[in-house]
Amino acid sequence: MAVRPSGRRLDKWDAMFSGDVLSTKLSGYKDKMREQLSTIFPQLETVENEVKLILAEAGTPTILNSFYINFGREAWKNANKFTGAQLLNTIDVLLNKWVARGLDRDILERIRNTVFALAAPTP
C-alpha cells in the first residue's frame, strides 16, 4: 500500500498556511484567544517584573536577565498546571535545570520563594 508522496504533503501544508485560509480559520477564534490572553499577559507581566526586581537587588549581569525571566515564566506555567508536591517537585527540577545551565542557585531559589511563595520540596 502506497503512502502519500512528500511533495503532495508539502503542497497541502502550503495551502493550509496561505494567507486567505489561515486568516479565515483564525478569525473565528480571535476574540476568544484575545479574551484568554487578556488575563494571561498581566499575570506574566507581574511575574517578570518581580523577577527583575530580585535580579536588580542581586546585582545580576543584565545579559543573564532573560534566562532568569525564562525560569520565572516556566515556573509560572507549571504553577498554573500543578499543585502541592507535584508543583514543588516540578519547580525543583526546573531550578536544577537552570543551575546546570549556569544560573545562580540562590537567585533561582529567591525567585521560587518570593514570586511563587513556594519552598523547597521535602525529601
Short mmCIF file of N, CA, C and O in Angstrom, two decimals:
data_model
loop_
_atom_site.label_atom_id
_atom_site.label_comp_id
_atom_site.label_asym_id
_atom_site.label_seq_id
_atom_site.Cartn_x
_atom_site.Cartn_y
_atom_site.Cartn_z
N MET A 1 0.84 -1.17 0.00
CA MET A 1 0.00 0.00 0.00
C MET A 1 0.89 1.24 0.00
O MET A 1 1.80 1.37 0.80
N ALA A 2 0.63 2.15 -0.90
CA ALA A 2 1.45 3.35 -1.05
C ALA A 2 1.02 4.44 -0.07
O ALA A 2 -0.14 4.49 0.33
N VAL A 3 1.96 5.26 0.30
CA VAL A 3 1.66 6.41 1.15
C VAL A 3 1.67 7.67 0.29
O VAL A 3 2.15 7.65 -0.85
N ARG A 4 1.15 8.73 0.83
CA ARG A 4 1.14 9.98 0.08
C ARG A 4 2.56 10.46 -0.18
O ARG A 4 3.40 10.44 0.73
N PRO A 5 2.81 10.94 -1.35
CA PRO A 5 4.15 11.46 -1.65
C PRO A 5 4.44 12.72 -0.83
O PRO A 5 3.53 13.50 -0.53
N SER A 6 5.69 12.90 -0.50
CA SER A 6 6.06 14.05 0.33
C SER A 6 5.76 15.37 -0.37
O SER A 6 5.40 16.35 0.29
N GLY A 7 5.87 15.42 -1.67
CA GLY A 7 5.54 16.64 -2.41
C GLY A 7 4.09 17.04 -2.23
O GLY A 7 3.77 18.22 -2.06
N ARG A 8 3.21 16.06 -2.24
CA ARG A 8 1.79 16.34 -2.05
C ARG A 8 1.53 16.85 -0.64
O ARG A 8 0.74 17.77 -0.42
N ARG A 9 2.20 16.28 0.34
CA ARG A 9 2.06 16.73 1.72
C ARG A 9 2.52 18.18 1.86
O ARG A 9 1.88 18.98 2.53
N LEU A 10 3.64 18.50 1.23
CA LEU A 10 4.13 19.88 1.29
C LEU A 10 3.17 20.84 0.62
O LEU A 10 2.94 21.94 1.12
N ASP A 11 2.59 20.43 -0.50
CA ASP A 11 1.61 21.29 -1.19
C ASP A 11 0.40 21.55 -0.30
O ASP A 11 -0.10 22.68 -0.23
N LYS A 12 -0.09 20.51 0.39
CA LYS A 12 -1.24 20.69 1.29
C LYS A 12 -0.88 21.59 2.46
O LYS A 12 -1.68 22.42 2.88
N TRP A 13 0.32 21.43 2.98
CA TRP A 13 0.77 22.27 4.09
C TRP A 13 0.84 23.73 3.65
O TRP A 13 0.38 24.62 4.37
N ASP A 14 1.42 23.97 2.47
CA ASP A 14 1.49 25.34 1.94
C ASP A 14 0.10 25.93 1.78
O ASP A 14 -0.14 27.09 2.11
N ALA A 15 -0.84 25.15 1.26
CA ALA A 15 -2.20 25.63 1.05
C ALA A 15 -2.88 25.94 2.38
O ALA A 15 -3.62 26.93 2.50
N MET A 16 -2.62 25.12 3.40
CA MET A 16 -3.24 25.32 4.70
C MET A 16 -2.77 26.63 5.34
O MET A 16 -3.53 27.29 6.04
N PHE A 17 -1.54 27.02 5.09
CA PHE A 17 -0.99 28.22 5.71
C PHE A 17 -0.91 29.40 4.75
O PHE A 17 -0.17 30.34 4.99
N SER A 18 -1.69 29.35 3.69
CA SER A 18 -1.75 30.52 2.81
C SER A 18 -2.51 31.62 3.54
O SER A 18 -3.31 31.34 4.46
N GLY A 19 -2.32 32.85 3.17
CA GLY A 19 -2.90 33.99 3.86
C GLY A 19 -4.40 33.92 4.01
O GLY A 19 -4.95 34.16 5.09
N ASP A 20 -5.13 33.61 2.94
CA ASP A 20 -6.59 33.62 3.00
C ASP A 20 -7.13 32.51 3.89
O ASP A 20 -8.03 32.74 4.69
N VAL A 21 -6.60 31.32 3.74
CA VAL A 21 -7.11 30.18 4.50
C VAL A 21 -6.83 30.38 5.98
O VAL A 21 -7.71 30.20 6.83
N LEU A 22 -5.61 30.75 6.30
CA LEU A 22 -5.23 30.94 7.70
C LEU A 22 -6.03 32.08 8.34
O LEU A 22 -6.51 31.96 9.46
N SER A 23 -6.20 33.15 7.60
CA SER A 23 -6.97 34.28 8.12
C SER A 23 -8.41 33.87 8.41
O SER A 23 -8.98 34.24 9.44
N THR A 24 -8.99 33.09 7.54
CA THR A 24 -10.37 32.63 7.74
C THR A 24 -10.47 31.73 8.96
O THR A 24 -11.39 31.86 9.77
N LYS A 25 -9.52 30.82 9.12
CA LYS A 25 -9.55 29.91 10.27
C LYS A 25 -9.39 30.67 11.58
O LYS A 25 -10.09 30.40 12.55
N LEU A 26 -8.47 31.61 11.63
CA LEU A 26 -8.18 32.31 12.87
C LEU A 26 -9.23 33.35 13.24
O LEU A 26 -9.41 33.65 14.41
N SER A 27 -9.92 33.88 12.26
CA SER A 27 -10.88 34.95 12.57
C SER A 27 -11.98 34.46 13.51
O SER A 27 -12.47 35.22 14.34
N GLY A 28 -12.35 33.21 13.42
CA GLY A 28 -13.37 32.66 14.31
C GLY A 28 -12.88 32.48 15.73
O GLY A 28 -13.67 32.48 16.68
N TYR A 29 -11.59 32.36 15.91
CA TYR A 29 -11.01 32.13 17.24
C TYR A 29 -10.43 33.39 17.87
O TYR A 29 -10.15 33.41 19.06
N LYS A 30 -10.26 34.44 17.09
CA LYS A 30 -9.50 35.60 17.55
C LYS A 30 -10.08 36.23 18.81
O LYS A 30 -9.34 36.55 19.74
N ASP A 31 -11.38 36.43 18.88
CA ASP A 31 -11.98 37.08 20.05
C ASP A 31 -11.76 36.26 21.31
O ASP A 31 -11.42 36.80 22.37
N LYS A 32 -11.95 34.96 21.22
CA LYS A 32 -11.75 34.08 22.38
C LYS A 32 -10.28 34.04 22.79
O LYS A 32 -9.95 34.07 23.98
N MET A 33 -9.40 33.99 21.80
CA MET A 33 -7.96 33.98 22.09
C MET A 33 -7.56 35.28 22.79
O MET A 33 -6.81 35.27 23.77
N ARG A 34 -8.08 36.40 22.31
CA ARG A 34 -7.76 37.70 22.91
C ARG A 34 -8.29 37.77 24.35
O ARG A 34 -7.61 38.28 25.23
N GLU A 35 -9.46 37.24 24.57
CA GLU A 35 -10.04 37.22 25.92
C GLU A 35 -9.15 36.42 26.88
O GLU A 35 -8.88 36.85 28.00
N GLN A 36 -8.69 35.27 26.43
CA GLN A 36 -7.82 34.44 27.27
C GLN A 36 -6.48 35.13 27.53
O GLN A 36 -5.97 35.13 28.64
N LEU A 37 -5.93 35.75 26.48
CA LEU A 37 -4.65 36.41 26.62
C LEU A 37 -4.74 37.66 27.50
O LEU A 37 -3.76 38.03 28.15
N SER A 38 -5.91 38.28 27.54
CA SER A 38 -6.06 39.48 28.35
C SER A 38 -5.96 39.18 29.84
O SER A 38 -5.72 40.08 30.65
N THR A 39 -6.13 37.93 30.24
CA THR A 39 -5.91 37.55 31.64
C THR A 39 -4.51 36.99 31.86
O THR A 39 -3.94 37.13 32.95
N ILE A 40 -3.96 36.37 30.84
CA ILE A 40 -2.64 35.74 30.97
C ILE A 40 -1.51 36.76 30.94
O ILE A 40 -0.60 36.72 31.77
N PHE A 41 -1.55 37.71 30.02
CA PHE A 41 -0.45 38.66 29.87
C PHE A 41 -0.22 39.51 31.12
O PHE A 41 0.94 39.72 31.50
N PRO A 42 -1.26 40.00 31.81
CA PRO A 42 -0.99 40.74 33.05
C PRO A 42 -0.32 39.89 34.13
O PRO A 42 0.54 40.37 34.88
N GLN A 43 -0.70 38.61 34.21
CA GLN A 43 -0.06 37.71 35.18
C GLN A 43 1.42 37.54 34.85
O GLN A 43 2.28 37.60 35.74
N LEU A 44 1.72 37.34 33.57
CA LEU A 44 3.12 37.20 33.15
C LEU A 44 3.91 38.48 33.40
O LEU A 44 5.07 38.42 33.83
N GLU A 45 3.28 39.60 33.16
CA GLU A 45 3.95 40.88 33.40
C GLU A 45 4.33 41.02 34.87
O GLU A 45 5.43 41.45 35.20
N THR A 46 3.43 40.64 35.75
CA THR A 46 3.70 40.71 37.18
C THR A 46 4.87 39.81 37.56
O THR A 46 5.79 40.22 38.28
N VAL A 47 4.85 38.58 37.06
CA VAL A 47 5.95 37.64 37.34
C VAL A 47 7.27 38.20 36.84
O VAL A 47 8.28 38.21 37.56
N GLU A 48 7.29 38.69 35.60
CA GLU A 48 8.53 39.20 35.02
C GLU A 48 9.06 40.41 35.79
O GLU A 48 10.27 40.52 36.03
N ASN A 49 8.16 41.31 36.21
CA ASN A 49 8.60 42.47 36.99
C ASN A 49 9.14 42.07 38.35
O ASN A 49 10.15 42.64 38.81
N GLU A 50 8.51 41.11 39.00
CA GLU A 50 9.01 40.64 40.29
C GLU A 50 10.37 39.97 40.15
O GLU A 50 11.25 40.15 40.99
N VAL A 51 10.55 39.20 39.09
CA VAL A 51 11.85 38.56 38.84
C VAL A 51 12.91 39.64 38.60
O VAL A 51 14.01 39.58 39.15
N LYS A 52 12.57 40.66 37.82
CA LYS A 52 13.54 41.72 37.53
C LYS A 52 13.92 42.49 38.79
O LYS A 52 15.08 42.91 38.93
N LEU A 53 12.99 42.68 39.71
CA LEU A 53 13.32 43.33 40.98
C LEU A 53 14.33 42.51 41.77
O LEU A 53 15.29 43.06 42.33
N ILE A 54 14.13 41.21 41.80
CA ILE A 54 15.07 40.32 42.50
C ILE A 54 16.44 40.38 41.85
O ILE A 54 17.47 40.44 42.52
N LEU A 55 16.46 40.38 40.52
CA LEU A 55 17.73 40.44 39.79
C LEU A 55 18.46 41.76 40.04
O LEU A 55 19.68 41.78 40.20
N ALA A 56 17.71 42.84 40.11
CA ALA A 56 18.32 44.14 40.37
C ALA A 56 18.91 44.18 41.79
O ALA A 56 20.03 44.68 41.98
N GLU A 57 18.18 43.63 42.75
CA GLU A 57 18.68 43.59 44.13
C GLU A 57 19.93 42.73 44.23
O GLU A 57 20.84 43.03 45.02
N ALA A 58 20.00 41.66 43.44
CA ALA A 58 21.14 40.75 43.49
C ALA A 58 22.31 41.25 42.67
O ALA A 58 23.41 40.70 42.75
N GLY A 59 22.10 42.28 41.86
CA GLY A 59 23.18 42.80 41.02
C GLY A 59 23.57 41.85 39.90
O GLY A 59 24.73 41.78 39.51
N THR A 60 22.60 41.13 39.39
CA THR A 60 22.84 40.16 38.32
C THR A 60 23.22 40.88 37.02
O THR A 60 22.59 41.88 36.68
N PRO A 61 24.20 40.37 36.29
CA PRO A 61 24.53 40.98 35.00
C PRO A 61 23.32 40.97 34.06
O PRO A 61 22.60 39.97 33.96
N THR A 62 23.10 42.08 33.39
CA THR A 62 21.93 42.24 32.52
C THR A 62 21.84 41.15 31.47
O THR A 62 20.73 40.74 31.10
N ILE A 63 22.95 40.68 30.99
CA ILE A 63 22.94 39.67 29.93
C ILE A 63 22.27 38.38 30.39
O ILE A 63 21.78 37.59 29.57
N LEU A 64 22.21 38.14 31.70
CA LEU A 64 21.59 36.93 32.22
C LEU A 64 20.10 37.09 32.54
O LEU A 64 19.43 36.11 32.84
N ASN A 65 19.60 38.32 32.49
CA ASN A 65 18.21 38.56 32.88
C ASN A 65 17.21 37.69 32.12
O ASN A 65 16.28 37.15 32.71
N SER A 66 17.38 37.55 30.82
CA SER A 66 16.41 36.78 30.04
C SER A 66 16.34 35.33 30.50
O SER A 66 15.27 34.71 30.48
N PHE A 67 17.46 34.78 30.95
CA PHE A 67 17.46 33.39 31.41
C PHE A 67 16.68 33.24 32.72
O PHE A 67 15.90 32.31 32.88
N TYR A 68 16.89 34.18 33.64
CA TYR A 68 16.14 34.15 34.89
C TYR A 68 14.65 34.40 34.65
O TYR A 68 13.80 33.78 35.27
N ILE A 69 14.35 35.31 33.73
CA ILE A 69 12.95 35.57 33.39
C ILE A 69 12.32 34.32 32.77
O ILE A 69 11.16 33.99 33.06
N ASN A 70 13.07 33.61 31.96
CA ASN A 70 12.54 32.36 31.39
C ASN A 70 12.28 31.32 32.46
O ASN A 70 11.29 30.58 32.38
N PHE A 71 13.14 31.27 33.47
CA PHE A 71 12.86 30.38 34.61
C PHE A 71 11.55 30.78 35.27
O PHE A 71 10.71 29.93 35.56
N GLY A 72 11.36 32.09 35.47
CA GLY A 72 10.13 32.58 36.06
C GLY A 72 8.91 32.23 35.22
O GLY A 72 7.86 31.84 35.74
N ARG A 73 9.03 32.35 33.91
CA ARG A 73 7.92 32.00 33.02
C ARG A 73 7.59 30.52 33.09
O ARG A 73 6.42 30.13 33.12
N GLU A 74 8.63 29.69 33.10
CA GLU A 74 8.39 28.25 33.19
C GLU A 74 7.76 27.88 34.53
O GLU A 74 6.85 27.04 34.60
N ALA A 75 8.24 28.52 35.60
CA ALA A 75 7.67 28.25 36.92
C ALA A 75 6.21 28.69 36.96
O ALA A 75 5.35 27.98 37.50
N TRP A 76 5.91 29.85 36.37
CA TRP A 76 4.53 30.35 36.33
C TRP A 76 3.63 29.37 35.56
O TRP A 76 2.54 29.05 36.00
N LYS A 77 4.12 28.89 34.43
CA LYS A 77 3.35 27.93 33.63
C LYS A 77 3.03 26.68 34.46
O LYS A 77 1.89 26.20 34.46
N ASN A 78 4.02 26.18 35.16
CA ASN A 78 3.80 24.98 35.96
C ASN A 78 2.94 25.25 37.19
O ASN A 78 2.19 24.39 37.63
N ALA A 79 3.03 26.47 37.74
CA ALA A 79 2.18 26.83 38.89
C ALA A 79 0.71 26.89 38.48
O ALA A 79 -0.17 26.70 39.32
N ASN A 80 0.45 27.14 37.21
CA ASN A 80 -0.92 27.13 36.72
C ASN A 80 -1.39 25.74 36.30
O ASN A 80 -2.57 25.55 36.00
N LYS A 81 -0.47 24.81 36.30
CA LYS A 81 -0.78 23.46 35.84
C LYS A 81 -0.83 22.46 37.00
O LYS A 81 -1.66 21.55 36.99
N PHE A 82 0.04 22.63 37.99
CA PHE A 82 0.17 21.66 39.08
C PHE A 82 -0.05 22.33 40.43
O PHE A 82 0.03 23.55 40.55
N THR A 83 -0.24 21.51 41.46
CA THR A 83 -0.34 21.99 42.83
C THR A 83 0.38 21.02 43.75
O THR A 83 0.75 19.92 43.34
N GLY A 84 0.56 21.43 44.99
CA GLY A 84 1.10 20.55 46.01
C GLY A 84 2.48 20.02 45.73
O GLY A 84 3.34 20.72 45.18
N ALA A 85 2.69 18.78 46.10
CA ALA A 85 4.01 18.15 45.98
C ALA A 85 4.45 18.07 44.52
O ALA A 85 5.65 18.21 44.22
N GLN A 86 3.51 17.84 43.62
CA GLN A 86 3.88 17.75 42.21
C GLN A 86 4.44 19.09 41.72
O GLN A 86 5.42 19.12 40.98
N LEU A 87 3.83 20.19 42.14
CA LEU A 87 4.34 21.50 41.76
C LEU A 87 5.73 21.73 42.36
O LEU A 87 6.64 22.17 41.65
N LEU A 88 5.90 21.43 43.63
CA LEU A 88 7.20 21.62 44.28
C LEU A 88 8.29 20.82 43.59
O LEU A 88 9.39 21.33 43.35
N ASN A 89 7.98 19.57 43.25
CA ASN A 89 8.97 18.73 42.58
C ASN A 89 9.28 19.24 41.17
O ASN A 89 10.42 19.22 40.73
N THR A 90 8.26 19.70 40.47
CA THR A 90 8.45 20.21 39.11
C THR A 90 9.31 21.47 39.14
O THR A 90 10.23 21.62 38.32
N ILE A 91 9.03 22.38 40.07
CA ILE A 91 9.82 23.60 40.19
C ILE A 91 11.26 23.27 40.58
O ILE A 91 12.21 23.89 40.10
N ASP A 92 11.44 22.25 41.42
CA ASP A 92 12.79 21.83 41.81
C ASP A 92 13.56 21.31 40.61
O ASP A 92 14.75 21.60 40.45
N VAL A 93 12.89 20.56 39.74
CA VAL A 93 13.53 20.07 38.52
C VAL A 93 13.93 21.25 37.63
O VAL A 93 15.03 21.29 37.08
N LEU A 94 13.02 22.22 37.48
CA LEU A 94 13.33 23.41 36.69
C LEU A 94 14.52 24.16 37.27
O LEU A 94 15.42 24.60 36.54
N LEU A 95 14.53 24.31 38.58
CA LEU A 95 15.62 25.01 39.26
C LEU A 95 16.94 24.32 38.96
O LEU A 95 17.93 24.97 38.61
N ASN A 96 16.97 23.01 39.08
CA ASN A 96 18.20 22.26 38.81
C ASN A 96 18.61 22.36 37.35
O ASN A 96 19.81 22.41 37.03
N LYS A 97 17.64 22.41 36.45
CA LYS A 97 17.95 22.57 35.03
C LYS A 97 18.66 23.89 34.78
O LYS A 97 19.69 23.93 34.09
N TRP A 98 18.13 24.98 35.38
CA TRP A 98 18.73 26.29 35.15
C TRP A 98 20.06 26.44 35.89
O TRP A 98 20.95 27.16 35.42
N VAL A 99 20.23 25.76 37.01
CA VAL A 99 21.54 25.75 37.67
C VAL A 99 22.55 25.05 36.77
O VAL A 99 23.68 25.52 36.61
N ALA A 100 22.14 23.95 36.16
CA ALA A 100 23.03 23.23 35.25
C ALA A 100 23.41 24.09 34.04
O ALA A 100 24.47 23.89 33.44
N ARG A 101 22.56 25.03 33.70
CA ARG A 101 22.85 25.94 32.59
C ARG A 101 23.69 27.14 33.02
O ARG A 101 23.97 28.02 32.22
N GLY A 102 24.05 27.19 34.30
CA GLY A 102 24.98 28.21 34.77
C GLY A 102 24.38 29.33 35.59
O GLY A 102 25.08 30.28 35.93
N LEU A 103 23.09 29.26 35.92
CA LEU A 103 22.49 30.31 36.73
C LEU A 103 22.74 30.06 38.22
O LEU A 103 23.01 28.94 38.64
N ASP A 104 22.64 31.12 38.99
CA ASP A 104 22.92 31.07 40.43
C ASP A 104 21.75 30.45 41.19
O ASP A 104 20.62 30.93 41.10
N ARG A 105 22.04 29.39 41.95
CA ARG A 105 21.00 28.68 42.69
C ARG A 105 20.30 29.59 43.70
O ARG A 105 19.08 29.54 43.84
N ASP A 106 21.06 30.44 44.38
CA ASP A 106 20.46 31.31 45.40
C ASP A 106 19.44 32.26 44.78
O ASP A 106 18.36 32.50 45.35
N ILE A 107 19.76 32.81 43.63
CA ILE A 107 18.83 33.73 42.96
C ILE A 107 17.58 32.98 42.49
O ILE A 107 16.46 33.45 42.66
N LEU A 108 17.78 31.79 41.93
CA LEU A 108 16.63 31.00 41.48
C LEU A 108 15.74 30.63 42.66
O LEU A 108 14.51 30.67 42.56
N GLU A 109 16.34 30.30 43.80
CA GLU A 109 15.56 29.98 44.99
C GLU A 109 14.81 31.20 45.51
O GLU A 109 13.67 31.08 45.96
N ARG A 110 15.43 32.38 45.42
CA ARG A 110 14.73 33.60 45.81
C ARG A 110 13.52 33.84 44.91
O ARG A 110 12.46 34.24 45.38
N ILE A 111 13.69 33.59 43.63
CA ILE A 111 12.56 33.74 42.70
C ILE A 111 11.46 32.76 43.07
O ILE A 111 10.29 33.13 43.18
N ARG A 112 11.84 31.52 43.30
CA ARG A 112 10.86 30.49 43.68
C ARG A 112 10.12 30.87 44.96
O ARG A 112 8.91 30.82 45.03
N ASN A 113 10.89 31.29 45.96
CA ASN A 113 10.31 31.57 47.27
C ASN A 113 9.50 32.86 47.29
O ASN A 113 8.45 32.92 47.92
N THR A 114 10.00 33.88 46.62
CA THR A 114 9.37 35.20 46.69
C THR A 114 8.23 35.35 45.69
O THR A 114 7.12 35.73 46.05
N VAL A 115 8.50 35.06 44.43
CA VAL A 115 7.50 35.29 43.38
C VAL A 115 6.37 34.28 43.48
O VAL A 115 5.20 34.62 43.30
N PHE A 116 6.71 33.04 43.77
CA PHE A 116 5.70 31.98 43.76
C PHE A 116 5.33 31.48 45.16
O PHE A 116 4.50 30.60 45.30
N ALA A 117 5.95 32.05 46.18
CA ALA A 117 5.67 31.67 47.58
C ALA A 117 5.74 30.17 47.78
O ALA A 117 4.88 29.56 48.42
N LEU A 118 6.78 29.57 47.23
CA LEU A 118 7.00 28.12 47.37
C LEU A 118 8.28 27.88 48.13
O LEU A 118 9.20 28.69 48.09
N ALA A 119 8.37 26.76 48.77
CA ALA A 119 9.59 26.35 49.47
C ALA A 119 10.13 25.11 48.76
O ALA A 119 9.48 24.51 47.92
N ALA A 120 11.34 24.76 49.12
CA ALA A 120 11.95 23.56 48.53
C ALA A 120 11.14 22.33 48.94
O ALA A 120 10.61 22.27 50.06
N PRO A 121 11.05 21.34 48.06
CA PRO A 121 10.32 20.13 48.43
C PRO A 121 11.06 19.38 49.53
O PRO A 121 12.27 19.40 49.60
N THR A 122 10.30 18.73 50.38
CA THR A 122 10.93 17.93 51.45
C THR A 122 11.23 16.55 50.92
O THR A 122 10.43 15.98 50.17
N PRO A 123 12.38 16.01 51.29
CA PRO A 123 12.77 14.70 50.76
C PRO A 123 11.90 13.57 51.26
O PRO A 123 11.16 13.60 52.14
#
